[in-house]
Amino acid sequence: MKMKSTILYISIFCLALSCNNSPFPEVGKQTNHFDHRIFEDNKLPPRASYFGFESAELSEKEGSNRFLSLNGDWKFNWVKDPKQRPKTFQNIRFDDSDWKTIPVPSNWEVEGYGKPIYLDERYPFTTKWPDAPADYNPVGTYRKEIFLDKQFLSEDVVLHFAGAKSAMYVYINGTYVGYSQGSKTPAEFNITKYLKEGKNLIALQMFRWSDASYLESQDMLRMSGIERDAYLYTQPKVYVSDYHASTSLDDSYQDGIFNNTVSITNSSSQKVSKQLTVEMLDDEKSIYRSSEIVEIPVDKTFAFASNSVIPNVKQWSAEMPNLYTLRISLEDKSNPKHNQYIKKNLGFK
């Protein structure tokens, strides 16, 4: 029995070593890119691509009071060896006065930090899965100060990166927020509780390679950085968290078949009633509409169209790309400032 206990102890000890083989134990949270079991931390679930406007008349997020662009110059530090990266960069009082700036979005390599690597077969490093390179693994560190007013902070605030490559650790006002290594898909974090009125610091540290880099051996240029838009947006406590719309044609290729579900999240502490409306428009003419008062306890998904038939639709094709407008509205007549409106194009083919 004693022999079995000893063997079990050794096995557990060895497993712990193999699962946390980071050469940077002093950093604490910054070991995720060495752990193949972790590819995100505190990220919001993936969702359809849309923006929730405060008014039905708006169609461009740049014109919304719920939108704040983070594009532009960020303070930037770059090192080849991860051991040389700044360790206290996330602190508000950290002195970055001698740092240069880098535009966002951009790739480090295009801005003169390191070199782009083109390969179609091999990996750009010699380590074996799941180990990420430890000695030569360039690290880019970003810092940006922003000012937020009371109105912007009246709703939940989400930090959005449309694309960042590769392994990214995010901090707000010195506090760790989360981690992402899905470099070609958006990364979103609810940062409401980390913010304050006035000046706020967004800081992040990005490793060029992680255990996820073994999935990226494609015929492409390997480059790094915040390479797509970065911005903040706000949303009400009760909001559309996702939707799914599918369209097809009937057997005669004449009538359209429409299916749609809407997922609503309630992050308040009480049950809420709101009016949910799903409508399809041909220019300004409504060709489908469904609306009802919905009770939202916490999170709930509503099916607002199930094999609904829309007669004589204009078909979508490459030669004739006919599109309709799908409009989703979540409204509270007694408190309209927290209404939400979503517009997306869709076609039938």
Short mmCIF file of C-alpha atoms in Angstrom, two decimals:
data_model
loop_
_atom_site.label_atom_id
_atom_site.label_comp_id
_atom_site.label_asym_id
_atom_site.label_seq_id
_atom_site.Cartn_x
_atom_site.Cartn_y
_atom_site.Cartn_z
CA MET A 1 0.00 0.00 0.00
CA LYS A 2 2.86 2.35 0.83
CA MET A 3 4.52 1.57 -2.52
CA LYS A 4 1.26 2.42 -4.40
CA SER A 5 0.94 5.70 -2.48
CA THR A 6 4.52 6.64 -3.35
CA ILE A 7 3.97 5.87 -7.04
CA LEU A 8 0.74 7.90 -7.05
CA TYR A 9 2.51 10.85 -5.44
CA ILE A 10 5.35 10.75 -7.97
CA SER A 11 2.86 10.53 -10.86
CA ILE A 12 0.88 13.54 -9.66
CA PHE A 13 4.10 15.51 -9.09
CA CYS A 14 5.37 14.72 -12.59
CA LEU A 15 2.02 15.63 -14.14
CA ALA A 16 2.07 18.99 -12.38
CA LEU A 17 5.54 19.69 -13.74
CA SER A 18 4.57 18.73 -17.29
CA CYS A 19 1.43 20.90 -17.26
CA ASN A 20 3.16 23.99 -15.87
CA ASN A 21 6.55 23.92 -17.55
CA SER A 22 6.84 27.70 -17.97
CA PRO A 23 10.39 29.05 -17.53
CA PHE A 24 8.80 32.22 -16.07
CA PRO A 25 7.19 31.10 -12.79
CA GLU A 26 7.74 34.51 -11.22
CA VAL A 27 5.09 36.09 -13.46
CA GLY A 28 2.20 34.07 -12.07
CA LYS A 29 -0.66 34.52 -14.52
CA GLN A 30 1.68 34.73 -17.50
CA THR A 31 2.06 30.99 -17.96
CA ASN A 32 -1.04 30.29 -20.05
CA HIS A 33 0.80 30.30 -23.37
CA PHE A 34 2.80 27.29 -22.12
CA ASP A 35 -0.28 25.31 -21.10
CA HIS A 36 -1.98 23.56 -24.02
CA ARG A 37 -5.14 23.13 -21.92
CA ILE A 38 -5.68 26.90 -21.74
CA PHE A 39 -6.47 29.00 -24.79
CA GLU A 40 -8.46 31.78 -23.12
CA ASP A 41 -9.24 33.21 -19.71
CA ASN A 42 -12.17 35.49 -18.79
CA LYS A 43 -13.04 36.10 -22.44
CA LEU A 44 -16.65 36.61 -23.44
CA PRO A 45 -18.16 33.76 -25.48
CA PRO A 46 -17.79 34.05 -29.27
CA ARG A 47 -20.81 35.55 -31.03
CA ALA A 48 -22.11 36.77 -34.37
CA SER A 49 -20.54 39.94 -35.70
CA TYR A 50 -22.74 43.00 -35.03
CA PHE A 51 -22.97 46.25 -33.05
CA GLY A 52 -25.81 47.07 -30.65
CA PHE A 53 -26.87 50.68 -31.33
CA GLU A 54 -28.78 52.91 -28.93
CA SER A 55 -30.95 54.26 -31.76
CA ALA A 56 -32.70 52.60 -34.71
CA GLU A 57 -31.49 55.42 -36.97
CA LEU A 58 -27.79 54.63 -36.52
CA SER A 59 -25.95 52.28 -38.86
CA GLU A 60 -22.23 53.02 -38.32
CA LYS A 61 -20.67 52.23 -34.94
CA GLU A 62 -18.34 55.22 -35.23
CA GLY A 63 -21.41 57.46 -34.86
CA SER A 64 -22.63 55.76 -31.70
CA ASN A 65 -22.16 57.10 -28.17
CA ARG A 66 -21.56 53.48 -27.18
CA PHE A 67 -18.35 53.29 -29.24
CA LEU A 68 -14.82 54.45 -28.43
CA SER A 69 -11.98 53.66 -30.83
CA LEU A 70 -8.63 52.60 -29.41
CA ASN A 71 -6.90 52.78 -32.79
CA GLY A 72 -3.92 55.10 -33.01
CA ASP A 73 -0.59 55.34 -31.23
CA TRP A 74 0.12 53.13 -28.19
CA LYS A 75 3.27 53.17 -26.06
CA PHE A 76 5.31 50.13 -27.10
CA ASN A 77 8.24 48.03 -25.91
CA TRP A 78 9.73 45.07 -27.79
CA VAL A 79 12.29 42.44 -26.76
CA LYS A 80 13.59 39.29 -28.44
CA ASP A 81 14.08 37.34 -25.23
CA PRO A 82 10.99 36.93 -23.01
CA LYS A 83 13.18 37.05 -19.92
CA GLN A 84 14.03 40.68 -20.77
CA ARG A 85 10.43 41.88 -21.04
CA PRO A 86 9.13 44.45 -18.51
CA LYS A 87 7.55 42.69 -15.53
CA THR A 88 5.61 45.60 -13.98
CA PHE A 89 4.34 47.23 -17.17
CA GLN A 90 0.71 46.94 -16.03
CA ASN A 91 1.18 49.25 -13.05
CA ILE A 92 -0.32 52.73 -13.34
CA ARG A 93 2.86 54.42 -12.10
CA PHE A 94 5.18 52.46 -14.41
CA ASP A 95 7.50 54.86 -16.24
CA ASP A 96 7.16 54.36 -20.00
CA SER A 97 8.53 57.80 -20.93
CA ASP A 98 11.45 56.27 -22.84
CA TRP A 99 9.22 53.91 -24.85
CA LYS A 100 8.46 54.56 -28.50
CA THR A 101 4.97 54.37 -29.96
CA ILE A 102 3.43 51.95 -32.43
CA PRO A 103 0.25 52.42 -34.48
CA VAL A 104 -2.73 50.16 -33.79
CA PRO A 105 -3.65 48.28 -35.86
CA SER A 106 -0.28 47.17 -37.26
CA ASN A 107 2.25 44.35 -37.26
CA TRP A 108 5.45 44.73 -35.24
CA GLU A 109 7.56 43.43 -38.08
CA VAL A 110 6.24 46.04 -40.53
CA GLU A 111 7.12 48.74 -37.97
CA GLY A 112 10.72 47.54 -37.66
CA TYR A 113 10.51 45.14 -34.70
CA GLY A 114 11.78 41.71 -35.70
CA LYS A 115 11.30 40.10 -39.09
CA PRO A 116 8.31 38.57 -40.86
CA ILE A 117 8.76 34.85 -41.51
CA TYR A 118 7.38 33.07 -44.55
CA LEU A 119 7.05 29.29 -44.40
CA ASP A 120 4.68 26.87 -46.08
CA GLU A 121 5.63 23.65 -44.24
CA ARG A 122 7.91 23.98 -41.23
CA TYR A 123 7.39 25.76 -37.93
CA PRO A 124 9.40 28.95 -37.35
CA PHE A 125 10.90 27.45 -34.17
CA THR A 126 12.56 24.19 -33.12
CA THR A 127 10.72 23.32 -29.90
CA LYS A 128 8.36 20.35 -29.77
CA TRP A 129 4.66 20.49 -28.96
CA PRO A 130 3.30 21.62 -26.58
CA ASP A 131 6.34 23.69 -25.55
CA ALA A 132 6.48 27.30 -26.73
CA PRO A 133 9.91 28.79 -27.48
CA ALA A 134 11.52 30.20 -24.35
CA ASP A 135 14.75 31.90 -25.44
CA TYR A 136 13.79 33.52 -28.75
CA ASN A 137 10.11 34.40 -28.48
CA PRO A 138 9.65 38.14 -29.11
CA VAL A 139 7.35 39.97 -26.71
CA GLY A 140 5.51 43.21 -27.45
CA THR A 141 4.18 45.27 -24.54
CA TYR A 142 1.50 47.91 -25.11
CA ARG A 143 0.19 50.72 -22.89
CA LYS A 144 -2.54 53.28 -23.61
CA GLU A 145 -4.23 55.82 -21.35
CA ILE A 146 -7.84 56.79 -22.07
CA PHE A 147 -10.41 59.07 -20.41
CA LEU A 148 -13.93 57.84 -19.70
CA ASP A 149 -16.85 59.98 -18.55
CA LYS A 150 -19.77 59.08 -16.31
CA GLN A 151 -22.16 58.64 -19.23
CA PHE A 152 -19.96 56.05 -20.95
CA LEU A 153 -19.61 54.15 -17.68
CA SER A 154 -23.38 54.04 -17.10
CA GLU A 155 -23.53 50.76 -19.06
CA ASP A 156 -21.33 47.67 -19.12
CA VAL A 157 -18.07 48.24 -21.01
CA VAL A 158 -16.53 45.65 -23.32
CA LEU A 159 -12.95 45.71 -24.64
CA HIS A 160 -12.84 44.40 -28.23
CA PHE A 161 -9.80 43.25 -30.23
CA ALA A 162 -10.79 42.25 -33.77
CA GLY A 163 -7.50 40.38 -34.18
CA ALA A 164 -4.31 40.13 -32.12
CA LYS A 165 -1.46 37.70 -32.70
CA SER A 166 -0.56 35.73 -30.78
CA ALA A 167 -0.79 35.10 -27.00
CA MET A 168 -2.13 38.20 -25.22
CA TYR A 169 -2.40 39.04 -21.51
CA VAL A 170 -4.69 42.02 -20.79
CA TYR A 171 -4.64 44.36 -17.77
CA ILE A 172 -6.78 47.37 -16.79
CA ASN A 173 -5.50 49.89 -14.23
CA GLY A 174 -2.91 47.42 -12.97
CA THR A 175 -5.31 44.48 -12.56
CA TYR A 176 -5.21 41.31 -14.62
CA VAL A 177 -8.32 40.97 -16.82
CA GLY A 178 -7.82 37.96 -19.07
CA TYR A 179 -5.95 36.05 -21.73
CA SER A 180 -6.47 35.19 -25.41
CA GLN A 181 -4.55 33.24 -28.02
CA GLY A 182 -7.14 33.01 -30.82
CA SER A 183 -5.22 35.31 -33.12
CA LYS A 184 -7.57 35.48 -36.12
CA THR A 185 -10.86 35.76 -34.25
CA PRO A 186 -12.15 38.63 -32.08
CA ALA A 187 -11.31 38.68 -28.37
CA GLU A 188 -13.75 40.44 -26.03
CA PHE A 189 -13.53 41.13 -22.30
CA ASN A 190 -16.10 42.70 -19.99
CA ILE A 191 -13.96 45.28 -18.18
CA THR A 192 -16.71 47.20 -16.35
CA LYS A 193 -15.52 46.45 -12.83
CA TYR A 194 -11.93 47.50 -13.57
CA LEU A 195 -12.74 51.01 -14.84
CA LYS A 196 -13.22 54.35 -13.13
CA GLU A 197 -14.34 57.81 -14.15
CA GLY A 198 -11.48 59.81 -15.61
CA LYS A 199 -8.09 58.39 -16.63
CA ASN A 200 -7.74 54.64 -17.20
CA LEU A 201 -4.80 52.50 -18.31
CA ILE A 202 -5.08 49.63 -20.78
CA ALA A 203 -1.93 47.49 -20.82
CA LEU A 204 -1.19 44.20 -22.50
CA GLN A 205 1.72 41.92 -23.17
CA MET A 206 1.85 39.74 -26.25
CA PHE A 207 4.07 36.74 -26.99
CA ARG A 208 4.80 36.01 -30.63
CA TRP A 209 4.52 32.24 -30.17
CA SER A 210 2.53 30.01 -27.84
CA ASP A 211 1.43 26.39 -27.75
CA ALA A 212 -1.33 27.46 -30.17
CA SER A 213 1.30 28.37 -32.78
CA TYR A 214 1.52 24.67 -33.66
CA LEU A 215 -1.95 25.06 -35.22
CA GLU A 216 -0.81 27.89 -37.48
CA SER A 217 1.60 26.11 -39.82
CA GLN A 218 0.05 27.44 -43.01
CA ASP A 219 1.32 28.90 -46.25
CA MET A 220 1.52 32.46 -44.96
CA LEU A 221 3.64 35.27 -43.58
CA ARG A 222 4.07 34.90 -39.80
CA MET A 223 3.71 38.33 -38.23
CA SER A 224 2.63 39.69 -34.84
CA GLY A 225 0.76 42.47 -33.07
CA ILE A 226 -2.67 44.04 -32.70
CA GLU A 227 -3.35 43.68 -36.41
CA ARG A 228 -7.04 44.63 -36.55
CA ASP A 229 -9.24 47.29 -34.93
CA ALA A 230 -9.33 47.75 -31.16
CA TYR A 231 -12.16 49.58 -29.42
CA LEU A 232 -14.45 49.83 -26.41
CA TYR A 233 -18.21 49.55 -26.63
CA THR A 234 -20.98 49.65 -24.05
CA GLN A 235 -24.12 47.59 -23.70
CA PRO A 236 -27.13 47.61 -21.31
CA LYS A 237 -27.39 45.23 -18.38
CA VAL A 238 -30.02 43.35 -20.41
CA TYR A 239 -28.76 42.92 -23.96
CA VAL A 240 -28.74 40.77 -27.08
CA SER A 241 -25.71 38.56 -26.53
CA ASP A 242 -26.00 36.61 -29.80
CA TYR A 243 -28.31 35.80 -32.67
CA HIS A 244 -28.44 33.19 -35.41
CA ALA A 245 -30.21 33.73 -38.73
CA SER A 246 -30.34 31.17 -41.52
CA THR A 247 -31.92 31.52 -44.94
CA SER A 248 -32.60 29.12 -47.80
CA LEU A 249 -35.00 28.57 -50.68
CA ASP A 250 -37.89 26.15 -51.04
CA ASP A 251 -37.82 23.33 -53.59
CA SER A 252 -39.16 25.64 -56.29
CA TYR A 253 -36.38 28.19 -55.69
CA GLN A 254 -39.05 30.86 -55.44
CA ASP A 255 -40.01 31.35 -51.78
CA GLY A 256 -37.52 32.01 -49.00
CA ILE A 257 -37.20 29.97 -45.79
CA PHE A 258 -36.18 31.99 -42.75
CA ASN A 259 -35.05 30.77 -39.32
CA ASN A 260 -33.89 33.04 -36.53
CA THR A 261 -33.02 32.81 -32.82
CA VAL A 262 -32.06 35.62 -30.45
CA SER A 263 -30.10 35.09 -27.22
CA ILE A 264 -30.53 37.65 -24.44
CA THR A 265 -28.34 38.00 -21.37
CA ASN A 266 -29.55 39.63 -18.16
CA SER A 267 -26.64 40.71 -15.95
CA SER A 268 -28.87 42.64 -13.56
CA SER A 269 -30.08 41.18 -10.30
CA GLN A 270 -33.76 40.96 -11.20
CA LYS A 271 -36.17 39.57 -13.77
CA VAL A 272 -36.81 42.01 -16.61
CA SER A 273 -39.52 42.43 -19.26
CA LYS A 274 -38.64 43.91 -22.64
CA GLN A 275 -40.09 44.02 -26.12
CA LEU A 276 -38.15 41.93 -28.62
CA THR A 277 -38.80 42.55 -32.30
CA VAL A 278 -37.32 40.76 -35.30
CA GLU A 279 -38.02 42.30 -38.68
CA MET A 280 -36.82 41.84 -42.26
CA LEU A 281 -36.88 44.80 -44.63
CA ASP A 282 -36.70 45.13 -48.39
CA ASP A 283 -35.43 48.70 -48.56
CA GLU A 284 -37.92 50.25 -46.11
CA LYS A 285 -40.73 47.77 -46.77
CA SER A 286 -41.29 45.14 -44.08
CA ILE A 287 -41.61 41.61 -45.48
CA TYR A 288 -41.42 39.80 -42.11
CA ARG A 289 -42.09 40.96 -38.57
CA SER A 290 -42.48 39.25 -35.20
CA SER A 291 -42.70 41.10 -31.88
CA GLU A 292 -43.59 40.19 -28.31
CA ILE A 293 -42.96 41.12 -24.69
CA VAL A 294 -40.39 38.69 -23.30
CA GLU A 295 -39.58 37.83 -19.70
CA ILE A 296 -35.83 37.54 -19.16
CA PRO A 297 -34.78 35.86 -15.89
CA VAL A 298 -31.03 35.55 -16.50
CA ASP A 299 -30.04 34.19 -19.93
CA LYS A 300 -32.59 33.02 -22.46
CA THR A 301 -32.78 32.16 -26.17
CA PHE A 302 -35.91 32.99 -28.17
CA ALA A 303 -36.85 31.39 -31.51
CA PHE A 304 -38.51 34.15 -33.50
CA ALA A 305 -38.74 32.40 -36.84
CA SER A 306 -38.99 28.69 -37.49
CA ASN A 307 -39.13 27.74 -41.16
CA SER A 308 -41.03 30.92 -41.89
CA VAL A 309 -41.95 31.25 -45.57
CA ILE A 310 -41.33 34.58 -47.30
CA PRO A 311 -42.97 34.61 -50.76
CA ASN A 312 -41.16 35.52 -53.96
CA VAL A 313 -37.84 36.54 -52.46
CA LYS A 314 -35.10 38.14 -54.48
CA GLN A 315 -32.40 35.50 -54.72
CA TRP A 316 -28.77 36.20 -53.88
CA SER A 317 -26.09 35.24 -56.39
CA ALA A 318 -22.64 36.48 -57.30
CA GLU A 319 -24.12 38.17 -60.38
CA MET A 320 -27.17 39.57 -58.53
CA PRO A 321 -26.21 39.98 -54.86
CA ASN A 322 -29.67 40.94 -53.59
CA LEU A 323 -29.72 41.64 -49.86
CA TYR A 324 -32.38 42.27 -47.24
CA THR A 325 -31.97 44.06 -43.90
CA LEU A 326 -32.48 42.08 -40.70
CA ARG A 327 -33.35 44.35 -37.79
CA ILE A 328 -33.42 43.14 -34.18
CA SER A 329 -34.75 45.49 -31.48
CA LEU A 330 -34.73 45.05 -27.72
CA GLU A 331 -36.72 47.87 -26.17
CA ASP A 332 -37.92 49.12 -22.82
CA LYS A 333 -40.53 51.85 -23.34
CA SER A 334 -40.10 53.10 -19.77
CA ASN A 335 -36.30 53.40 -20.08
CA PRO A 336 -35.44 53.94 -23.76
CA LYS A 337 -31.84 55.01 -23.16
CA HIS A 338 -30.96 51.33 -22.68
CA ASN A 339 -32.64 50.12 -25.88
CA GLN A 340 -30.60 48.08 -28.33
CA TYR A 341 -30.87 47.91 -32.12
CA ILE A 342 -28.99 45.57 -34.45
CA LYS A 343 -28.90 45.72 -38.25
CA LYS A 344 -27.40 43.12 -40.55
CA ASN A 345 -27.69 42.25 -44.22
CA LEU A 346 -28.75 38.78 -45.33
CA GLY A 347 -29.63 37.03 -48.58
CA PHE A 348 -31.48 33.96 -49.83
CA LYS A 349 -29.67 31.39 -51.94
#
